Every structure is written in structure tokens, then in C-alpha cells.
N, CA, C and O atoms as a Maestro MAE file, in Angstrom:
{
 s_m_m2io_version
 :::
 2.0.0
}

f_m_ct {
 s_m_title
 :::
 protein
 m_atom[256] {
  # First column is atom index #
  i_m_mmod_type
  r_m_x_coord
  r_m_y_coord
  r_m_z_coord
  i_m_residue_number
  s_m_chain_name
  s_m_pdb_residue_name
  s_m_pdb_atom_name
  i_m_atomic_number
  :::
  1 25 126.715 49.096 163.287 1 A "MET " " N  " 7
  2 3 127.904 49.506 162.584 1 A "MET " " CA " 6
  3 2 129.137 49.395 163.487 1 A "MET " " C  " 6
  4 15 130.195 48.958 163.033 1 A "MET " " O  " 8
  5 25 129.012 49.777 164.730 2 A "GLY " " N  " 7
  6 3 130.132 49.691 165.662 2 A "GLY " " CA " 6
  7 2 130.590 48.260 165.878 2 A "GLY " " C  " 6
  8 15 131.786 47.971 165.932 2 A "GLY " " O  " 8
  9 25 129.611 47.369 166.002 3 A "ARG " " N  " 7
  10 3 129.945 45.955 166.209 3 A "ARG " " CA " 6
  11 2 130.652 45.391 164.987 3 A "ARG " " C  " 6
  12 15 131.598 44.614 165.115 3 A "ARG " " O  " 8
  13 25 130.200 45.775 163.819 4 A "ARG " " N  " 7
  14 3 130.842 45.312 162.585 4 A "ARG " " CA " 6
  15 2 132.291 45.775 162.537 4 A "ARG " " C  " 6
  16 15 133.184 45.001 162.193 4 A "ARG " " O  " 8
  17 25 132.522 47.034 162.881 5 A "SER " " N  " 7
  18 3 133.888 47.562 162.889 5 A "SER " " CA " 6
  19 2 134.755 46.830 163.892 5 A "SER " " C  " 6
  20 15 135.914 46.520 163.616 5 A "SER " " O  " 8
  21 25 134.181 46.550 165.075 6 A "TRP " " N  " 7
  22 3 134.925 45.837 166.117 6 A "TRP " " CA " 6
  23 2 135.347 44.452 165.633 6 A "TRP " " C  " 6
  24 15 136.513 44.075 165.751 6 A "TRP " " O  " 8
  25 25 134.402 43.703 165.094 7 A "TYR " " N  " 7
  26 3 134.720 42.344 164.652 7 A "TYR " " CA " 6
  27 2 135.637 42.351 163.441 7 A "TYR " " C  " 6
  28 15 136.438 41.432 163.272 7 A "TYR " " O  " 8
  29 25 135.538 43.353 162.607 8 A "ASP " " N  " 7
  30 3 136.445 43.468 161.472 8 A "ASP " " CA " 6
  31 2 137.875 43.686 161.978 8 A "ASP " " C  " 6
  32 15 138.811 43.043 161.505 8 A "ASP " " O  " 8
  33 25 138.033 44.584 162.928 9 A "ALA " " N  " 7
  34 3 139.359 44.837 163.508 9 A "ALA " " CA " 6
  35 2 139.861 43.601 164.247 9 A "ALA " " C  " 6
  36 15 141.040 43.260 164.160 9 A "ALA " " O  " 8
  37 25 138.981 42.941 164.964 10 A "TYR " " N  " 7
  38 3 139.368 41.751 165.728 10 A "TYR " " CA " 6
  39 2 139.833 40.638 164.800 10 A "TYR " " C  " 6
  40 15 140.869 40.017 165.039 10 A "TYR " " O  " 8
  41 25 139.072 40.387 163.746 11 A "SER " " N  " 7
  42 3 139.468 39.310 162.820 11 A "SER " " CA " 6
  43 2 140.750 39.673 162.090 11 A "SER " " C  " 6
  44 15 141.568 38.797 161.810 11 A "SER " " O  " 8
  45 25 140.936 40.925 161.784 12 A "SER " " N  " 7
  46 3 142.182 41.366 161.156 12 A "SER " " CA " 6
  47 2 143.357 41.158 162.109 12 A "SER " " C  " 6
  48 15 144.431 40.725 161.690 12 A "SER " " O  " 8
  49 25 143.153 41.465 163.382 13 A "SER " " N  " 7
  50 3 144.199 41.264 164.383 13 A "SER " " CA " 6
  51 2 144.523 39.798 164.558 13 A "SER " " C  " 6
  52 15 145.687 39.422 164.693 13 A "SER " " O  " 8
  53 25 143.500 38.976 164.555 14 A "LEU " " N  " 7
  54 3 143.726 37.542 164.684 14 A "LEU " " CA " 6
  55 2 144.526 37.024 163.492 14 A "LEU " " C  " 6
  56 15 145.378 36.148 163.643 14 A "LEU " " O  " 8
  57 25 144.252 37.564 162.317 15 A "ASN " " N  " 7
  58 3 145.008 37.171 161.125 15 A "ASN " " CA " 6
  59 2 146.479 37.563 161.270 15 A "ASN " " C  " 6
  60 15 147.362 36.805 160.870 15 A "ASN " " O  " 8
  61 25 146.746 38.729 161.834 16 A "VAL " " N  " 7
  62 3 148.129 39.162 162.064 16 A "VAL " " CA " 6
  63 2 148.832 38.194 163.013 16 A "VAL " " C  " 6
  64 15 149.988 37.830 162.798 16 A "VAL " " O  " 8
  65 25 148.128 37.785 164.054 17 A "VAL " " N  " 7
  66 3 148.695 36.828 165.010 17 A "VAL " " CA " 6
  67 2 149.006 35.512 164.308 17 A "VAL " " C  " 6
  68 15 150.087 34.950 164.489 17 A "VAL " " O  " 8
  69 25 148.068 35.019 163.509 18 A "LEU " " N  " 7
  70 3 148.287 33.752 162.809 18 A "LEU " " CA " 6
  71 2 149.470 33.836 161.844 18 A "LEU " " C  " 6
  72 15 150.271 32.905 161.753 18 A "LEU " " O  " 8
  73 25 149.573 34.941 161.135 19 A "VAL " " N  " 7
  74 3 150.694 35.110 160.206 19 A "VAL " " CA " 6
  75 2 152.013 35.106 160.977 19 A "VAL " " C  " 6
  76 15 153.005 34.536 160.520 19 A "VAL " " O  " 8
  77 25 152.018 35.740 162.139 20 A "SER " " N  " 7
  78 3 153.253 35.770 162.928 20 A "SER " " CA " 6
  79 2 153.633 34.386 163.456 20 A "SER " " C  " 6
  80 15 154.799 34.137 163.761 20 A "SER " " O  " 8
  81 25 152.657 33.491 163.563 21 A "LEU " " N  " 7
  82 3 152.922 32.136 164.052 21 A "LEU " " CA " 6
  83 2 153.255 31.149 162.932 21 A "LEU " " C  " 6
  84 15 153.667 30.021 163.203 21 A "LEU " " O  " 8
  85 25 153.079 31.564 161.683 22 A "ASP " " N  " 7
  86 3 153.354 30.675 160.549 22 A "ASP " " CA " 6
  87 2 154.784 30.130 160.577 22 A "ASP " " C  " 6
  88 15 155.005 28.936 160.376 22 A "ASP " " O  " 8
  89 25 155.735 31.005 160.826 23 A "GLU " " N  " 7
  90 3 157.134 30.583 160.835 23 A "GLU " " CA " 6
  91 2 157.399 29.594 161.966 23 A "GLU " " C  " 6
  92 15 158.121 28.613 161.782 23 A "GLU " " O  " 8
  93 25 156.822 29.849 163.124 24 A "ILE " " N  " 7
  94 3 156.980 28.938 164.256 24 A "ILE " " CA " 6
  95 2 156.366 27.582 163.923 24 A "ILE " " C  " 6
  96 15 156.954 26.537 164.200 24 A "ILE " " O  " 8
  97 25 155.188 27.611 163.331 25 A "ALA " " N  " 7
  98 3 154.523 26.361 162.959 25 A "ALA " " CA " 6
  99 2 155.380 25.558 161.991 25 A "ALA " " C  " 6
  100 15 155.529 24.345 162.145 25 A "ALA " " O  " 8
  101 25 155.940 26.227 161.000 26 A "ALA " " N  " 7
  102 3 156.775 25.542 160.014 26 A "ALA " " CA " 6
  103 2 158.015 24.937 160.665 26 A "ALA " " C  " 6
  104 15 158.393 23.805 160.363 26 A "ALA " " O  " 8
  105 25 158.639 25.690 161.552 27 A "GLU " " N  " 7
  106 3 159.842 25.196 162.224 27 A "GLU " " CA " 6
  107 2 159.550 23.985 163.099 27 A "GLU " " C  " 6
  108 15 160.386 23.090 163.224 27 A "GLU " " O  " 8
  109 25 158.379 23.954 163.697 28 A "GLN " " N  " 7
  110 3 158.027 22.876 164.609 28 A "GLN " " CA " 6
  111 2 157.306 21.722 163.932 28 A "GLN " " C  " 6
  112 15 157.003 20.718 164.577 28 A "GLN " " O  " 8
  113 25 157.027 21.853 162.636 29 A "GLY " " N  " 7
  114 3 156.363 20.787 161.902 29 A "GLY " " CA " 6
  115 2 154.866 20.730 162.122 29 A "GLY " " C  " 6
  116 15 154.241 19.708 161.841 29 A "GLY " " O  " 8
  117 25 154.273 21.816 162.623 30 A "SER " " N  " 7
  118 3 152.823 21.853 162.811 30 A "SER " " CA " 6
  119 2 152.142 22.057 161.463 30 A "SER " " C  " 6
  120 15 152.718 22.627 160.536 30 A "SER " " O  " 8
  121 25 150.921 21.586 161.377 31 A "VAL " " N  " 7
  122 3 150.156 21.688 160.139 31 A "VAL " " CA " 6
  123 2 149.886 23.144 159.783 31 A "VAL " " C  " 6
  124 15 149.954 23.516 158.612 31 A "VAL " " O  " 8
  125 25 149.581 23.970 160.775 32 A "SER " " N  " 7
  126 3 149.260 25.371 160.524 32 A "SER " " CA " 6
  127 2 149.483 26.208 161.772 32 A "SER " " C  " 6
  128 15 149.673 25.687 162.871 32 A "SER " " O  " 8
  129 25 149.454 27.506 161.574 33 A "ALA " " N  " 7
  130 3 149.570 28.429 162.702 33 A "ALA " " CA " 6
  131 2 148.374 28.284 163.633 33 A "ALA " " C  " 6
  132 15 148.491 28.502 164.839 33 A "ALA " " O  " 8
  133 25 147.238 27.920 163.080 34 A "GLY " " N  " 7
  134 3 146.049 27.709 163.908 34 A "GLY " " CA " 6
  135 2 146.248 26.607 164.933 34 A "GLY " " C  " 6
  136 15 145.754 26.697 166.057 34 A "GLY " " O  " 8
  137 25 146.968 25.574 164.546 35 A "VAL " " N  " 7
  138 3 147.270 24.480 165.477 35 A "VAL " " CA " 6
  139 2 148.141 25.001 166.619 35 A "VAL " " C  " 6
  140 15 147.910 24.678 167.784 35 A "VAL " " O  " 8
  141 25 149.137 25.804 166.275 36 A "VAL " " N  " 7
  142 3 150.004 26.388 167.305 36 A "VAL " " CA " 6
  143 2 149.172 27.251 168.244 36 A "VAL " " C  " 6
  144 15 149.301 27.157 169.465 36 A "VAL " " O  " 8
  145 25 148.327 28.083 167.671 37 A "LEU " " N  " 7
  146 3 147.489 28.993 168.458 37 A "LEU " " CA " 6
  147 2 146.573 28.239 169.413 37 A "LEU " " C  " 6
  148 15 146.456 28.602 170.584 37 A "LEU " " O  " 8
  149 25 145.933 27.204 168.922 38 A "GLN " " N  " 7
  150 3 144.941 26.480 169.722 38 A "GLN " " CA " 6
  151 2 145.542 25.448 170.668 38 A "GLN " " C  " 6
  152 15 145.000 25.196 171.744 38 A "GLN " " O  " 8
  153 25 146.650 24.857 170.269 39 A "SER " " N  " 7
  154 3 147.148 23.713 171.030 39 A "SER " " CA " 6
  155 2 148.394 23.962 171.867 39 A "SER " " C  " 6
  156 15 148.620 23.265 172.856 39 A "SER " " O  " 8
  157 25 149.203 24.940 171.490 40 A "TYR " " N  " 7
  158 3 150.503 25.049 172.125 40 A "TYR " " CA " 6
  159 2 150.756 26.339 172.896 40 A "TYR " " C  " 6
  160 15 151.736 26.434 173.634 40 A "TYR " " O  " 8
  161 25 149.898 27.317 172.737 41 A "LEU " " N  " 7
  162 3 150.067 28.561 173.483 41 A "LEU " " CA " 6
  163 2 149.052 28.614 174.616 41 A "LEU " " C  " 6
  164 15 147.920 28.149 174.483 41 A "LEU " " O  " 8
  165 25 149.478 29.186 175.721 42 A "SER " " N  " 7
  166 3 148.539 29.342 176.837 42 A "SER " " CA " 6
  167 2 147.471 30.358 176.454 42 A "SER " " C  " 6
  168 15 147.689 31.216 175.599 42 A "SER " " O  " 8
  169 25 146.338 30.251 177.086 43 A "GLU " " N  " 7
  170 3 145.251 31.196 176.825 43 A "GLU " " CA " 6
  171 2 145.706 32.623 177.137 43 A "GLU " " C  " 6
  172 15 145.333 33.565 176.438 43 A "GLU " " O  " 8
  173 25 146.505 32.774 178.181 44 A "ALA " " N  " 7
  174 3 147.009 34.102 178.538 44 A "ALA " " CA " 6
  175 2 147.886 34.672 177.426 44 A "ALA " " C  " 6
  176 15 147.799 35.859 177.114 44 A "ALA " " O  " 8
  177 25 148.729 33.835 176.829 45 A "ARG " " N  " 7
  178 3 149.600 34.299 175.743 45 A "ARG " " CA " 6
  179 2 148.791 34.658 174.501 45 A "ARG " " C  " 6
  180 15 149.067 35.667 173.853 45 A "ARG " " O  " 8
  181 25 147.804 33.848 174.169 46 A "VAL " " N  " 7
  182 3 146.950 34.126 173.017 46 A "VAL " " CA " 6
  183 2 146.219 35.451 173.233 46 A "VAL " " C  " 6
  184 15 146.146 36.278 172.325 46 A "VAL " " O  " 8
  185 25 145.685 35.648 174.424 47 A "ARG " " N  " 7
  186 3 144.967 36.876 174.759 47 A "ARG " " CA " 6
  187 2 145.908 38.082 174.645 47 A "ARG " " C  " 6
  188 15 145.510 39.128 174.131 47 A "ARG " " O  " 8
  189 25 147.157 37.944 175.122 48 A "LYS " " N  " 7
  190 3 148.128 39.035 175.048 48 A "LYS " " CA " 6
  191 2 148.438 39.391 173.594 48 A "LYS " " C  " 6
  192 15 148.490 40.569 173.242 48 A "LYS " " O  " 8
  193 25 148.642 38.391 172.761 49 A "LEU " " N  " 7
  194 3 148.927 38.634 171.348 49 A "LEU " " CA " 6
  195 2 147.765 39.351 170.668 49 A "LEU " " C  " 6
  196 15 147.967 40.294 169.903 49 A "LEU " " O  " 8
  197 25 146.542 38.893 170.954 50 A "ARG " " N  " 7
  198 3 145.362 39.551 170.364 50 A "ARG " " CA " 6
  199 2 145.244 40.984 170.841 50 A "ARG " " C  " 6
  200 15 144.936 41.876 170.050 50 A "ARG " " O  " 8
  201 25 145.482 41.217 172.114 51 A "ARG " " N  " 7
  202 3 145.377 42.583 172.658 51 A "ARG " " CA " 6
  203 2 146.384 43.512 172.012 51 A "ARG " " C  " 6
  204 15 146.059 44.650 171.674 51 A "ARG " " O  " 8
  205 25 147.610 43.032 171.839 52 A "GLU " " N  " 7
  206 3 148.635 43.867 171.211 52 A "GLU " " CA " 6
  207 2 148.225 44.273 169.800 52 A "GLU " " C  " 6
  208 15 148.374 45.432 169.413 52 A "GLU " " O  " 8
  209 25 147.716 43.330 169.046 53 A "CYS " " N  " 7
  210 3 147.287 43.628 167.677 53 A "CYS " " CA " 6
  211 2 146.055 44.520 167.666 53 A "CYS " " C  " 6
  212 15 145.958 45.440 166.854 53 A "CYS " " O  " 8
  213 25 145.125 44.254 168.552 54 A "MET " " N  " 7
  214 3 143.913 45.080 168.620 54 A "MET " " CA " 6
  215 2 144.254 46.504 169.031 54 A "MET " " C  " 6
  216 15 143.649 47.456 168.537 54 A "MET " " O  " 8
  217 25 145.200 46.652 169.916 55 A "ARG " " N  " 7
  218 3 145.622 47.994 170.347 55 A "ARG " " CA " 6
  219 2 146.062 48.801 169.146 55 A "ARG " " C  " 6
  220 15 145.702 49.971 169.021 55 A "ARG " " O  " 8
  221 25 146.839 48.192 168.257 56 A "GLU " " N  " 7
  222 3 147.295 48.872 167.048 56 A "GLU " " CA " 6
  223 2 146.130 49.205 166.126 56 A "GLU " " C  " 6
  224 15 146.063 50.304 165.575 56 A "GLU " " O  " 8
  225 25 145.213 48.259 165.959 57 A "GLN " " N  " 7
  226 3 144.051 48.485 165.101 57 A "GLN " " CA " 6
  227 2 143.191 49.623 165.630 57 A "GLN " " C  " 6
  228 15 142.769 50.490 164.865 57 A "GLN " " O  " 8
  229 25 142.930 49.625 166.927 58 A "LEU " " N  " 7
  230 3 142.075 50.653 167.525 58 A "LEU " " CA " 6
  231 2 142.761 52.016 167.517 58 A "LEU " " C  " 6
  232 15 142.104 53.039 167.318 58 A "LEU " " O  " 8
  233 25 144.065 52.038 167.730 59 A "ALA " " N  " 7
  234 3 144.788 53.314 167.673 59 A "ALA " " CA " 6
  235 2 144.696 53.914 166.275 59 A "ALA " " C  " 6
  236 15 144.518 55.121 166.115 59 A "ALA " " O  " 8
  237 25 144.818 53.066 165.279 60 A "ALA " " N  " 7
  238 3 144.703 53.553 163.898 60 A "ALA " " CA " 6
  239 2 143.290 54.049 163.608 60 A "ALA " " C  " 6
  240 15 143.111 55.064 162.934 60 A "ALA " " O  " 8
  241 25 142.296 53.341 164.113 61 A "ALA " " N  " 7
  242 3 140.901 53.723 163.859 61 A "ALA " " CA " 6
  243 2 140.513 55.011 164.577 61 A "ALA " " C  " 6
  244 15 139.729 55.806 164.060 61 A "ALA " " O  " 8
  245 25 141.066 55.209 165.768 62 A "PHE " " N  " 7
  246 3 140.675 56.375 166.566 62 A "PHE " " CA " 6
  247 2 141.745 57.460 166.604 62 A "PHE " " C  " 6
  248 15 141.655 58.408 167.384 62 A "PHE " " O  " 8
  249 25 142.747 57.312 165.762 63 A "GLY " " N  " 7
  250 3 143.753 58.355 165.647 63 A "GLY " " CA " 6
  251 2 144.673 58.480 166.848 63 A "GLY " " C  " 6
  252 15 145.210 59.557 167.112 63 A "GLY " " O  " 8
  253 25 144.860 57.382 167.582 64 A "GLY " " N  " 7
  254 3 145.702 57.437 168.779 64 A "GLY " " CA " 6
  255 2 147.033 56.960 168.476 64 A "GLY " " C  " 6
  256 15 147.892 56.928 169.357 64 A "GLY " " O  " 8
  :::
 }
 m_bond[255] {
  # First column is bond index #
  i_m_from
  i_m_to
  i_m_order
  :::
  1 1 2 1
  2 2 3 1
  3 3 4 2
  4 3 5 1
  5 5 6 1
  6 6 7 1
  7 7 8 2
  8 7 9 1
  9 9 10 1
  10 10 11 1
  11 11 12 2
  12 11 13 1
  13 13 14 1
  14 14 15 1
  15 15 16 2
  16 15 17 1
  17 17 18 1
  18 18 19 1
  19 19 20 2
  20 19 21 1
  21 21 22 1
  22 22 23 1
  23 23 24 2
  24 23 25 1
  25 25 26 1
  26 26 27 1
  27 27 28 2
  28 27 29 1
  29 29 30 1
  30 30 31 1
  31 31 32 2
  32 31 33 1
  33 33 34 1
  34 34 35 1
  35 35 36 2
  36 35 37 1
  37 37 38 1
  38 38 39 1
  39 39 40 2
  40 39 41 1
  41 41 42 1
  42 42 43 1
  43 43 44 2
  44 43 45 1
  45 45 46 1
  46 46 47 1
  47 47 48 2
  48 47 49 1
  49 49 50 1
  50 50 51 1
  51 51 52 2
  52 51 53 1
  53 53 54 1
  54 54 55 1
  55 55 56 2
  56 55 57 1
  57 57 58 1
  58 58 59 1
  59 59 60 2
  60 59 61 1
  61 61 62 1
  62 62 63 1
  63 63 64 2
  64 63 65 1
  65 65 66 1
  66 66 67 1
  67 67 68 2
  68 67 69 1
  69 69 70 1
  70 70 71 1
  71 71 72 2
  72 71 73 1
  73 73 74 1
  74 74 75 1
  75 75 76 2
  76 75 77 1
  77 77 78 1
  78 78 79 1
  79 79 80 2
  80 79 81 1
  81 81 82 1
  82 82 83 1
  83 83 84 2
  84 83 85 1
  85 85 86 1
  86 86 87 1
  87 87 88 2
  88 87 89 1
  89 89 90 1
  90 90 91 1
  91 91 92 2
  92 91 93 1
  93 93 94 1
  94 94 95 1
  95 95 96 2
  96 95 97 1
  97 97 98 1
  98 98 99 1
  99 99 100 2
  100 99 101 1
  101 101 102 1
  102 102 103 1
  103 103 104 2
  104 103 105 1
  105 105 106 1
  106 106 107 1
  107 107 108 2
  108 107 109 1
  109 109 110 1
  110 110 111 1
  111 111 112 2
  112 111 113 1
  113 113 114 1
  114 114 115 1
  115 115 116 2
  116 115 117 1
  117 117 118 1
  118 118 119 1
  119 119 120 2
  120 119 121 1
  121 121 122 1
  122 122 123 1
  123 123 124 2
  124 123 125 1
  125 125 126 1
  126 126 127 1
  127 127 128 2
  128 127 129 1
  129 129 130 1
  130 130 131 1
  131 131 132 2
  132 131 133 1
  133 133 134 1
  134 134 135 1
  135 135 136 2
  136 135 137 1
  137 137 138 1
  138 138 139 1
  139 139 140 2
  140 139 141 1
  141 141 142 1
  142 142 143 1
  143 143 144 2
  144 143 145 1
  145 145 146 1
  146 146 147 1
  147 147 148 2
  148 147 149 1
  149 149 150 1
  150 150 151 1
  151 151 152 2
  152 151 153 1
  153 153 154 1
  154 154 155 1
  155 155 156 2
  156 155 157 1
  157 157 158 1
  158 158 159 1
  159 159 160 2
  160 159 161 1
  161 161 162 1
  162 162 163 1
  163 163 164 2
  164 163 165 1
  165 165 166 1
  166 166 167 1
  167 167 168 2
  168 167 169 1
  169 169 170 1
  170 170 171 1
  171 171 172 2
  172 171 173 1
  173 173 174 1
  174 174 175 1
  175 175 176 2
  176 175 177 1
  177 177 178 1
  178 178 179 1
  179 179 180 2
  180 179 181 1
  181 181 182 1
  182 182 183 1
  183 183 184 2
  184 183 185 1
  185 185 186 1
  186 186 187 1
  187 187 188 2
  188 187 189 1
  189 189 190 1
  190 190 191 1
  191 191 192 2
  192 191 193 1
  193 193 194 1
  194 194 195 1
  195 195 196 2
  196 195 197 1
  197 197 198 1
  198 198 199 1
  199 199 200 2
  200 199 201 1
  201 201 202 1
  202 202 203 1
  203 203 204 2
  204 203 205 1
  205 205 206 1
  206 206 207 1
  207 207 208 2
  208 207 209 1
  209 209 210 1
  210 210 211 1
  211 211 212 2
  212 211 213 1
  213 213 214 1
  214 214 215 1
  215 215 216 2
  216 215 217 1
  217 217 218 1
  218 218 219 1
  219 219 220 2
  220 219 221 1
  221 221 222 1
  222 222 223 1
  223 223 224 2
  224 223 225 1
  225 225 226 1
  226 226 227 1
  227 227 228 2
  228 227 229 1
  229 229 230 1
  230 230 231 1
  231 231 232 2
  232 231 233 1
  233 233 234 1
  234 234 235 1
  235 235 236 2
  236 235 237 1
  237 237 238 1
  238 238 239 1
  239 239 240 2
  240 239 241 1
  241 241 242 1
  242 242 243 1
  243 243 244 2
  244 243 245 1
  245 245 246 1
  246 246 247 1
  247 247 248 2
  248 247 249 1
  249 249 250 1
  250 250 251 1
  251 251 252 2
  252 251 253 1
  253 253 254 1
  254 254 255 1
  255 255 256 2
  :::
 }
}
């Protein structure tokens, strides 16, 4: 159950990141936010974006 909750929060956070990149993708003529995420951002930046979103998800889940 814990693992399911973790992956649910993680995938939700990843979706938030992708939605935030949609506008950038459109401005740059990329096919999708996924292309921006995979091809144009450094791994460190992608990790930072995911952590920020996960922090919010976990705070909400644990009342922090």
C-alpha cells in the first residue's frame, strides 16, 4: 500500500511538471512537454522539479 501511494504521488508530481512545461514546449515548437523534459533539461533540473512537486504532495499526505 505504501509503494502504491508513493508511485501515485510521484506520477501525479510528474504530471504537474509536464503541465508546467507545456507552455515552454509550445513556445519553442516542441512536439510535447515530454520532449522538453527528456531532451532539453539537465537531469539535475528535472530532478529538482520532481522534488519540488513531490515535496508538496508528501506535505499534503502527511499534514506538513
